[in-house]
């Protein structure tokens, strides 16, 4: 029997902003973790999870680490998975608050009611927009170069993005006055996203620059400080506890970077109890899985924090090695931005510096491709972002990975200068390389 013709037309049924959406491109879209590549492109922690793996982490009938009988280690995280997870995650929130109650910026205390926890920081980014912005009317403000997911989430939610670029002539500092001018002129800007330390700039944004935006005399909106990389910055840099002083401040963090737990997808948003309540009201009921919660709680224990801090120290040591040794390679230019993260932003020159080399996107893209395709070393091309012309972003890996990277980038640059390194697809490769969000 012939099928009845359907009136369905996807192009007219789906939302126009979704049909035109440029999809989220992440680092693993181009080069997979096949066990052979050295992945210095996604700002992951190459030293592994910040966990004491000898600990007996399990979920029993009565919840995390609490069962009627004592499971053996090979049953950890299995018992209790027939039950839905805790929808409120109070114990996890207590541990996260304890970590950030440093009393560096305030004498007040973070409590569980100051927290939203989500599936990575990306859930918090989206939840904030759904909470405060009316689709098709309101706007967000970003400060490029910055994390690409803010704009992707804005498009999904049918929101315009207003851009106030960082000051490229002053180490990518925040242009507070320019932001304040935009906010004064447009009441439909509801959320300002500030990435600190910046991605791809690796610089810490001044607390006082952020305060100037918070103190705006007429603007009624939210300031979001994204601190995904804060644990690689100097002690006391996190503004998480500062949310107890400002009713419209949200500070996002993640366990994906310094804690080495990107695979469990756990992000946090510290804010006022009133905003946290709104975010918690609109989330899915059981957004944090039992396994994610158990591993995150284990990561907050003293023995696991010791592992995390040890791994962080190793990364910081390798960061210093890159800062010292990379400029000695012909064809390497300046480091741009800062060094407050687990990655660095560096210029690639069209010829050695001694011969008058200048930053060049074609060279940077050729080096990016040469490293990945020929050497199995994957970094990130960032040359199309404001102030990043000719730049690669390089994640700090293990000692062995950093040594390999230094060796291979020297070889690839030599091959390029000798005319042995070909560009395959030119502009198309450049677009693909620069569209990566992570």
Tab-separated table of C-alpha atoms in Angstrom:
chain	number	residue	atom	x	y	z
A	1	UNK	CA	0.000	0.000	0.000
A	2	UNK	CA	1.352	3.423	-0.945
A	3	UNK	CA	2.320	5.719	1.913
A	4	UNK	CA	0.225	8.849	2.364
A	5	UNK	CA	2.231	11.940	1.509
A	6	UNK	CA	3.169	13.829	4.650
A	7	UNK	CA	2.797	17.568	5.036
A	8	UNK	CA	5.867	17.632	7.257
A	9	UNK	CA	8.534	20.163	6.246
A	10	UNK	CA	11.528	20.255	8.576
A	11	UNK	CA	12.689	23.615	7.213
A	12	UNK	CA	9.417	25.204	8.320
A	13	UNK	CA	8.842	23.158	11.462
A	14	UNK	CA	12.175	23.691	13.246
A	15	UNK	CA	13.106	27.021	14.784
A	16	UNK	CA	14.993	29.242	12.286
A	17	UNK	CA	17.813	29.946	14.750
A	18	UNK	CA	18.361	26.200	15.193
A	19	UNK	CA	18.339	25.552	11.451
A	20	UNK	CA	21.090	28.170	11.048
A	21	UNK	CA	23.026	27.041	14.116
A	22	UNK	CA	26.755	26.520	13.675
A	23	UNK	CA	27.198	23.286	15.635
A	24	UNK	CA	29.459	22.950	18.625
A	25	UNK	CA	32.838	21.731	17.359
A	26	UNK	CA	35.068	20.212	19.983
A	27	UNK	CA	38.689	19.151	19.838
A	28	UNK	CA	37.902	15.450	19.385
A	29	UNK	CA	35.980	16.127	16.167
A	30	UNK	CA	39.285	16.387	14.297
A	31	UNK	CA	41.715	14.095	16.085
A	32	UNK	CA	40.630	11.144	18.198
A	33	UNK	CA	42.210	9.799	21.341
A	34	UNK	CA	43.437	6.596	19.703
A	35	UNK	CA	46.289	6.037	22.134
A	36	UNK	CA	48.976	7.238	19.735
A	37	UNK	CA	48.401	10.992	19.482
A	38	UNK	CA	49.787	13.506	21.969
A	39	UNK	CA	46.733	15.633	22.687
A	40	UNK	CA	47.707	19.185	23.611
A	41	UNK	CA	44.561	20.747	22.168
A	42	UNK	CA	41.663	20.491	24.656
A	43	UNK	CA	43.276	21.776	27.876
A	44	UNK	CA	42.750	18.449	29.620
A	45	UNK	CA	44.892	17.302	32.526
A	46	UNK	CA	47.341	14.816	31.008
A	47	UNK	CA	48.380	13.530	34.448
A	48	UNK	CA	44.965	11.969	34.926
A	49	UNK	CA	42.207	12.199	37.544
A	50	UNK	CA	42.910	14.002	40.800
A	51	UNK	CA	41.729	10.998	42.790
A	52	UNK	CA	43.243	8.702	45.348
A	53	UNK	CA	42.439	5.601	43.326
A	54	UNK	CA	43.205	3.373	46.295
A	55	UNK	CA	40.153	4.716	48.091
A	56	UNK	CA	37.126	2.432	48.250
A	57	UNK	CA	34.625	4.608	46.411
A	58	UNK	CA	31.288	2.861	46.028
A	59	UNK	CA	27.585	3.394	46.201
A	60	UNK	CA	25.625	1.172	48.515
A	61	UNK	CA	21.917	0.745	49.183
A	62	UNK	CA	21.894	3.791	51.408
A	63	UNK	CA	23.737	6.076	48.998
A	64	UNK	CA	27.301	7.162	48.499
A	65	UNK	CA	29.668	5.215	50.739
A	66	UNK	CA	26.794	3.996	52.883
A	67	UNK	CA	25.415	0.480	52.508
A	68	UNK	CA	23.840	-2.138	54.712
A	69	UNK	CA	26.724	-4.462	53.967
A	70	UNK	CA	30.302	-3.739	52.966
A	71	UNK	CA	30.808	-4.168	49.217
A	72	UNK	CA	34.131	-5.340	47.953
A	73	UNK	CA	36.175	-2.917	45.829
A	74	UNK	CA	35.114	-4.647	42.597
A	75	UNK	CA	31.478	-3.702	43.313
A	76	UNK	CA	32.223	-0.005	43.848
A	77	UNK	CA	29.897	2.406	42.065
A	78	UNK	CA	27.567	-0.430	41.099
A	79	UNK	CA	25.329	-1.071	44.091
A	80	UNK	CA	22.548	1.439	44.303
A	81	UNK	CA	22.484	2.276	40.582
A	82	UNK	CA	18.916	0.971	40.440
A	83	UNK	CA	17.893	4.112	42.337
A	84	UNK	CA	17.704	7.662	41.001
A	85	UNK	CA	20.499	9.926	42.250
A	86	UNK	CA	20.163	12.634	44.865
A	87	UNK	CA	18.422	15.566	43.115
A	88	UNK	CA	19.909	18.150	45.494
A	89	UNK	CA	23.519	16.963	45.973
A	90	UNK	CA	23.832	18.678	49.343
A	91	UNK	CA	26.855	16.669	50.517
A	92	UNK	CA	28.730	17.395	47.293
A	93	UNK	CA	27.824	21.072	47.550
A	94	UNK	CA	29.149	21.211	51.126
A	95	UNK	CA	32.489	19.827	49.973
A	96	UNK	CA	32.696	22.283	47.067
A	97	UNK	CA	31.920	25.190	49.396
A	98	UNK	CA	34.576	24.061	51.879
A	99	UNK	CA	37.134	24.116	49.066
A	100	UNK	CA	36.313	27.707	48.096
A	101	UNK	CA	35.760	29.239	51.548
A	102	UNK	CA	39.229	30.782	51.648
A	103	UNK	CA	38.222	34.138	53.208
A	104	UNK	CA	40.480	35.913	50.720
A	105	UNK	CA	37.754	38.224	49.390
A	106	UNK	CA	35.155	38.178	52.169
A	107	UNK	CA	34.520	37.038	55.718
A	108	UNK	CA	31.170	35.560	54.669
A	109	UNK	CA	30.729	31.830	54.119
A	110	UNK	CA	29.581	29.907	51.065
A	111	UNK	CA	26.854	27.375	51.839
A	112	UNK	CA	25.111	24.712	49.718
A	113	UNK	CA	22.284	27.151	48.988
A	114	UNK	CA	24.856	29.229	47.065
A	115	UNK	CA	25.396	26.446	44.523
A	116	UNK	CA	24.063	25.022	41.289
A	117	UNK	CA	25.772	21.894	39.973
A	118	UNK	CA	25.342	20.784	36.385
A	119	UNK	CA	26.570	18.554	33.593
A	120	UNK	CA	29.775	20.472	33.013
A	121	UNK	CA	29.905	24.264	32.979
A	122	UNK	CA	28.005	24.138	29.699
A	123	UNK	CA	24.769	23.288	31.532
A	124	UNK	CA	25.262	26.323	33.768
A	125	UNK	CA	25.966	28.556	30.739
A	126	UNK	CA	22.705	27.459	29.145
A	127	UNK	CA	20.677	27.532	32.368
A	128	UNK	CA	21.700	31.135	33.058
A	129	UNK	CA	20.483	32.204	29.614
A	130	UNK	CA	17.178	30.355	29.981
A	131	UNK	CA	16.707	31.890	33.405
A	132	UNK	CA	17.355	35.536	32.558
A	133	UNK	CA	16.953	36.070	28.804
A	134	UNK	CA	13.790	36.217	26.691
A	135	UNK	CA	14.412	34.559	23.296
A	136	UNK	CA	14.273	36.874	20.316
A	137	UNK	CA	14.528	39.983	22.481
A	138	UNK	CA	17.376	39.904	24.982
A	139	UNK	CA	21.145	39.829	24.449
A	140	UNK	CA	24.356	38.706	26.093
A	141	UNK	CA	27.730	40.442	26.103
A	142	UNK	CA	30.993	38.592	25.563
A	143	UNK	CA	34.612	39.724	25.484
A	144	UNK	CA	36.489	38.017	22.644
A	145	UNK	CA	38.768	36.243	22.292
A	146	UNK	CA	36.881	33.954	24.630
A	147	UNK	CA	35.269	30.548	25.086
A	148	UNK	CA	33.031	29.821	22.109
A	149	UNK	CA	30.218	28.090	23.978
A	150	UNK	CA	28.748	31.385	25.218
A	151	UNK	CA	27.862	32.349	21.644
A	152	UNK	CA	26.680	28.835	20.740
A	153	UNK	CA	24.295	28.784	23.720
A	154	UNK	CA	23.101	32.276	22.836
A	155	UNK	CA	22.197	31.181	19.308
A	156	UNK	CA	20.383	28.106	20.610
A	157	UNK	CA	18.351	30.408	22.867
A	158	UNK	CA	17.759	32.929	20.041
A	159	UNK	CA	19.764	35.689	21.700
A	160	UNK	CA	21.955	38.330	20.100
A	161	UNK	CA	25.607	38.519	21.120
A	162	UNK	CA	27.117	41.949	21.778
A	163	UNK	CA	30.906	41.914	21.689
A	164	UNK	CA	33.344	44.135	23.565
A	165	UNK	CA	36.784	42.710	22.719
A	166	UNK	CA	39.470	42.478	25.362
A	167	UNK	CA	42.198	45.100	25.170
A	168	UNK	CA	44.688	43.396	22.856
A	169	UNK	CA	47.194	46.197	23.408
A	170	UNK	CA	47.171	45.644	27.165
A	171	UNK	CA	47.599	41.891	27.728
A	172	UNK	CA	43.935	41.147	26.933
A	173	UNK	CA	42.624	43.107	29.908
A	174	UNK	CA	38.907	43.714	30.445
A	175	UNK	CA	37.612	47.005	29.007
A	176	UNK	CA	35.258	47.809	31.865
A	177	UNK	CA	34.420	51.318	30.690
A	178	UNK	CA	33.474	50.126	27.203
A	179	UNK	CA	31.323	47.367	28.693
A	180	UNK	CA	29.594	49.839	30.995
A	181	UNK	CA	28.816	52.110	28.038
A	182	UNK	CA	27.165	49.230	26.174
A	183	UNK	CA	25.137	48.283	29.254
A	184	UNK	CA	23.965	51.861	29.751
A	185	UNK	CA	22.729	52.093	26.171
A	186	UNK	CA	20.984	48.713	25.913
A	187	UNK	CA	18.805	47.383	28.754
A	188	UNK	CA	18.214	44.175	26.771
A	189	UNK	CA	21.757	43.007	27.556
A	190	UNK	CA	20.997	40.698	30.458
A	191	UNK	CA	24.207	38.688	30.940
A	192	UNK	CA	27.916	39.562	30.711
A	193	UNK	CA	30.308	36.604	30.379
A	194	UNK	CA	33.901	37.098	31.545
A	195	UNK	CA	36.385	34.238	31.219
A	196	UNK	CA	39.106	34.370	33.900
A	197	UNK	CA	41.671	32.975	33.341
A	198	UNK	CA	40.827	33.616	29.726
A	199	UNK	CA	40.562	31.031	26.989
A	200	UNK	CA	42.624	31.209	24.771
A	201	UNK	CA	44.476	34.064	26.497
A	202	UNK	CA	45.444	32.369	29.808
A	203	UNK	CA	45.310	35.695	31.643
A	204	UNK	CA	43.576	36.451	34.930
A	205	UNK	CA	41.039	39.277	34.715
A	206	UNK	CA	41.436	41.966	37.370
A	207	UNK	CA	38.991	41.702	40.242
A	208	UNK	CA	38.632	45.465	40.211
A	209	UNK	CA	37.796	45.508	36.498
A	210	UNK	CA	34.984	43.049	37.213
A	211	UNK	CA	33.867	45.147	40.178
A	212	UNK	CA	33.461	48.180	37.911
A	213	UNK	CA	30.908	46.254	35.859
A	214	UNK	CA	29.125	44.990	38.971
A	215	UNK	CA	28.848	48.567	40.243
A	216	UNK	CA	27.027	49.833	37.137
A	217	UNK	CA	24.502	52.400	38.408
A	218	UNK	CA	21.588	51.602	36.063
A	219	UNK	CA	22.079	48.153	34.510
A	220	UNK	CA	19.891	45.307	35.817
A	221	UNK	CA	21.701	42.148	34.768
A	222	UNK	CA	24.045	39.290	35.651
A	223	UNK	CA	27.851	39.129	35.569
A	224	UNK	CA	29.185	35.615	35.018
A	225	UNK	CA	32.859	34.908	35.718
A	226	UNK	CA	33.974	31.614	34.180
A	227	UNK	CA	36.807	30.198	36.311
A	228	UNK	CA	37.328	26.874	34.548
A	229	UNK	CA	41.125	27.251	34.839
A	230	UNK	CA	41.305	29.040	38.179
A	231	UNK	CA	43.271	26.336	39.994
A	232	UNK	CA	46.255	26.970	37.709
A	233	UNK	CA	46.359	30.632	38.777
A	234	UNK	CA	47.977	31.981	41.937
A	235	UNK	CA	46.469	31.093	45.316
A	236	UNK	CA	43.518	33.250	46.321
A	237	UNK	CA	42.572	34.141	42.740
A	238	UNK	CA	39.129	32.537	42.771
A	239	UNK	CA	36.222	34.916	43.271
A	240	UNK	CA	33.788	32.112	44.150
A	241	UNK	CA	33.244	33.293	47.726
A	242	UNK	CA	32.778	36.878	46.469
A	243	UNK	CA	29.259	35.946	45.331
A	244	UNK	CA	28.211	36.421	48.959
A	245	UNK	CA	28.923	40.145	48.482
A	246	UNK	CA	27.235	40.728	45.111
A	247	UNK	CA	23.600	39.739	44.400
A	248	UNK	CA	24.127	39.569	40.617
A	249	UNK	CA	27.464	37.722	40.430
A	250	UNK	CA	27.792	34.103	39.267
A	251	UNK	CA	31.151	32.301	39.336
A	252	UNK	CA	31.354	29.110	37.295
A	253	UNK	CA	33.926	26.369	37.842
A	254	UNK	CA	34.520	22.800	36.680
A	255	UNK	CA	36.256	19.589	37.694
A	256	UNK	CA	37.402	19.058	34.085
A	257	UNK	CA	40.717	20.903	34.266
A	258	UNK	CA	42.934	20.895	37.382
A	259	UNK	CA	40.972	17.995	38.887
A	260	UNK	CA	41.461	15.912	35.740
A	261	UNK	CA	37.838	14.761	35.696
A	262	UNK	CA	36.597	15.948	32.293
A	263	UNK	CA	34.965	12.548	31.759
A	264	UNK	CA	32.493	12.873	34.644
A	265	UNK	CA	31.059	16.210	33.371
A	266	UNK	CA	30.649	18.168	36.599
A	267	UNK	CA	30.380	21.950	36.584
A	268	UNK	CA	29.411	24.391	39.311
A	269	UNK	CA	27.907	27.854	39.577
A	270	UNK	CA	28.401	29.774	42.827
A	271	UNK	CA	25.935	32.621	43.278
A	272	UNK	CA	23.390	34.163	45.619
A	273	UNK	CA	20.853	31.798	47.208
A	274	UNK	CA	18.090	33.508	45.250
A	275	UNK	CA	19.724	32.947	41.839
A	276	UNK	CA	20.848	29.435	42.785
A	277	UNK	CA	17.243	28.590	43.670
A	278	UNK	CA	16.072	29.717	40.221
A	279	UNK	CA	18.760	27.692	38.449
A	280	UNK	CA	17.988	24.622	40.549
A	281	UNK	CA	14.265	25.002	39.856
A	282	UNK	CA	14.722	24.856	36.082
A	283	UNK	CA	17.241	22.003	35.887
A	284	UNK	CA	16.310	18.410	35.108
A	285	UNK	CA	15.415	16.531	38.338
A	286	UNK	CA	18.380	14.119	38.358
A	287	UNK	CA	20.969	15.961	36.285
A	288	UNK	CA	23.985	14.691	38.262
A	289	UNK	CA	24.438	10.928	38.076
A	290	UNK	CA	25.232	8.783	41.100
A	291	UNK	CA	28.625	7.875	39.642
A	292	UNK	CA	29.508	11.499	38.878
A	293	UNK	CA	28.499	12.545	42.390
A	294	UNK	CA	30.505	9.756	44.037
A	295	UNK	CA	33.653	10.549	42.068
A	296	UNK	CA	33.275	14.298	42.639
A	297	UNK	CA	32.876	13.740	46.382
A	298	UNK	CA	35.967	11.561	46.377
A	299	UNK	CA	37.871	14.306	44.549
A	300	UNK	CA	37.095	16.690	47.424
A	301	UNK	CA	38.620	14.380	50.065
A	302	UNK	CA	42.023	15.373	51.542
A	303	UNK	CA	43.898	12.432	50.011
A	304	UNK	CA	42.512	13.151	46.550
A	305	UNK	CA	43.133	16.894	46.873
A	306	UNK	CA	46.740	15.975	47.582
A	307	UNK	CA	46.854	14.033	44.296
A	308	UNK	CA	45.294	16.954	42.411
A	309	UNK	CA	47.778	19.432	43.851
A	310	UNK	CA	50.685	17.141	43.054
A	311	UNK	CA	49.534	16.828	39.452
A	312	UNK	CA	49.013	20.581	39.272
A	313	UNK	CA	52.571	21.175	40.464
A	314	UNK	CA	53.854	18.946	37.676
A	315	UNK	CA	51.836	20.899	35.119
A	316	UNK	CA	53.110	24.233	36.430
A	317	UNK	CA	56.675	22.936	36.190
A	318	UNK	CA	56.127	21.956	32.559
A	319	UNK	CA	54.481	25.324	31.895
A	320	UNK	CA	57.666	27.009	33.065
A	321	UNK	CA	59.672	24.712	30.808
A	322	UNK	CA	57.618	25.747	27.782
A	323	UNK	CA	57.958	29.415	28.697
A	324	UNK	CA	61.734	29.025	28.933
A	325	UNK	CA	62.474	26.727	25.989
A	326	UNK	CA	59.863	27.364	23.300
A	327	UNK	CA	61.174	30.876	22.404
A	328	UNK	CA	64.567	29.336	21.575
A	329	UNK	CA	63.084	27.583	18.538
A	330	UNK	CA	63.418	29.539	15.258
A	331	UNK	CA	59.969	30.609	14.074
A	332	UNK	CA	58.455	31.005	17.531
A	333	UNK	CA	57.304	34.528	18.408
A	334	UNK	CA	55.934	36.049	21.568
A	335	UNK	CA	53.713	34.523	24.201
A	336	UNK	CA	50.499	36.537	24.269
A	337	UNK	CA	48.129	37.021	27.193
A	338	UNK	CA	49.210	35.444	30.448
A	339	UNK	CA	50.417	32.224	32.009
A	340	UNK	CA	47.713	31.556	34.593
A	341	UNK	CA	46.362	28.373	33.063
A	342	UNK	CA	47.345	24.928	31.815
A	343	UNK	CA	47.906	26.254	28.308
A	344	UNK	CA	49.850	28.995	26.552
A	345	UNK	CA	49.102	31.179	23.527
A	346	UNK	CA	52.112	31.692	21.263
A	347	UNK	CA	52.796	33.386	17.932
A	348	UNK	CA	54.124	31.404	14.967
A	349	UNK	CA	56.316	33.475	12.604
A	350	UNK	CA	56.655	33.332	8.829
A	351	UNK	CA	60.440	33.113	9.235
A	352	UNK	CA	62.874	33.044	12.167
A	353	UNK	CA	62.819	36.086	14.403
A	354	UNK	CA	66.452	36.927	13.602
A	355	UNK	CA	65.436	37.249	9.937
A	356	UNK	CA	62.604	39.635	10.705
A	357	UNK	CA	59.816	37.067	11.028
A	358	UNK	CA	56.300	38.240	11.814
A	359	UNK	CA	53.197	36.371	13.016
A	360	UNK	CA	51.450	34.605	10.161
A	361	UNK	CA	48.241	32.558	9.978
A	362	UNK	CA	49.359	30.508	6.990
A	363	UNK	CA	52.487	29.426	8.840
A	364	UNK	CA	50.570	28.744	12.053
A	365	UNK	CA	48.016	26.611	10.228
A	366	UNK	CA	50.744	24.708	8.377
A	367	UNK	CA	52.505	23.999	11.676
A	368	UNK	CA	49.224	22.940	13.286
A	369	UNK	CA	48.540	20.513	10.440
A	370	UNK	CA	52.141	19.319	10.205
A	371	UNK	CA	52.255	18.504	13.892
A	372	UNK	CA	48.942	16.642	13.848
A	373	UNK	CA	49.163	14.823	10.532
A	374	UNK	CA	52.858	13.981	10.465
A	375	UNK	CA	53.960	13.896	14.096
A	376	UNK	CA	50.862	12.864	16.048
A	377	UNK	CA	51.000	16.006	18.199
A	378	UNK	CA	47.703	17.913	18.291
A	379	UNK	CA	47.556	21.573	19.357
A	380	UNK	CA	44.955	24.256	18.595
A	381	UNK	CA	44.971	26.934	15.866
A	382	UNK	CA	43.528	30.227	17.182
A	383	UNK	CA	44.699	32.658	14.520
A	384	UNK	CA	41.294	34.045	13.530
A	385	UNK	CA	40.354	35.340	16.973
A	386	UNK	CA	40.828	39.017	17.906
A	387	UNK	CA	44.432	39.772	18.823
A	388	UNK	CA	45.543	36.173	18.135
A	389	UNK	CA	46.809	36.448	14.569
A	390	UNK	CA	49.319	33.700	13.804
A	391	UNK	CA	48.749	31.987	17.148
A	392	UNK	CA	48.601	28.416	18.388
A	393	UNK	CA	47.205	27.459	21.777
A	394	UNK	CA	49.254	24.726	23.420
A	395	UNK	CA	48.025	22.665	26.353
A	396	UNK	CA	50.701	21.880	28.920
A	397	UNK	CA	51.165	18.114	28.953
A	398	UNK	CA	53.327	15.686	30.878
A	399	UNK	CA	57.109	15.995	30.880
A	400	UNK	CA	57.363	13.389	28.121
A	401	UNK	CA	54.672	15.107	26.046
A	402	UNK	CA	56.265	18.522	26.414
A	403	UNK	CA	59.674	17.147	25.399
A	404	UNK	CA	58.120	15.486	22.365
A	405	UNK	CA	56.241	18.662	21.442
A	406	UNK	CA	59.366	20.821	21.651
A	407	UNK	CA	61.255	18.359	19.466
A	408	UNK	CA	58.511	18.037	16.854
A	409	UNK	CA	57.581	21.706	16.538
A	410	UNK	CA	61.241	22.518	15.922
A	411	UNK	CA	61.300	19.889	13.156
A	412	UNK	CA	58.016	21.036	11.592
A	413	UNK	CA	59.112	24.677	11.529
A	414	UNK	CA	62.406	23.695	9.905
A	415	UNK	CA	60.500	21.719	7.282
A	416	UNK	CA	58.195	24.667	6.628
A	417	UNK	CA	61.036	27.137	6.191
A	418	UNK	CA	62.750	24.701	3.815
A	419	UNK	CA	59.576	24.405	1.724
A	420	UNK	CA	58.941	20.764	2.631
A	421	UNK	CA	55.614	21.341	4.407
A	422	UNK	CA	52.623	21.777	2.129
A	423	UNK	CA	49.281	23.422	2.857
A	424	UNK	CA	46.570	21.019	1.750
A	425	UNK	CA	43.222	22.793	1.805
A	426	UNK	CA	44.081	26.381	2.694
A	427	UNK	CA	41.102	28.450	3.739
A	428	UNK	CA	38.813	25.490	4.429
A	429	UNK	CA	41.353	23.964	6.819
A	430	UNK	CA	41.721	27.341	8.503
A	431	UNK	CA	37.992	27.662	9.050
A	432	UNK	CA	37.661	24.142	10.427
A	433	UNK	CA	40.661	24.567	12.729
A	434	UNK	CA	39.409	27.848	14.129
A	435	UNK	CA	35.801	26.733	14.639
A	436	UNK	CA	36.790	24.383	17.471
A	437	UNK	CA	35.092	25.572	20.659
A	438	UNK	CA	37.074	23.810	23.396
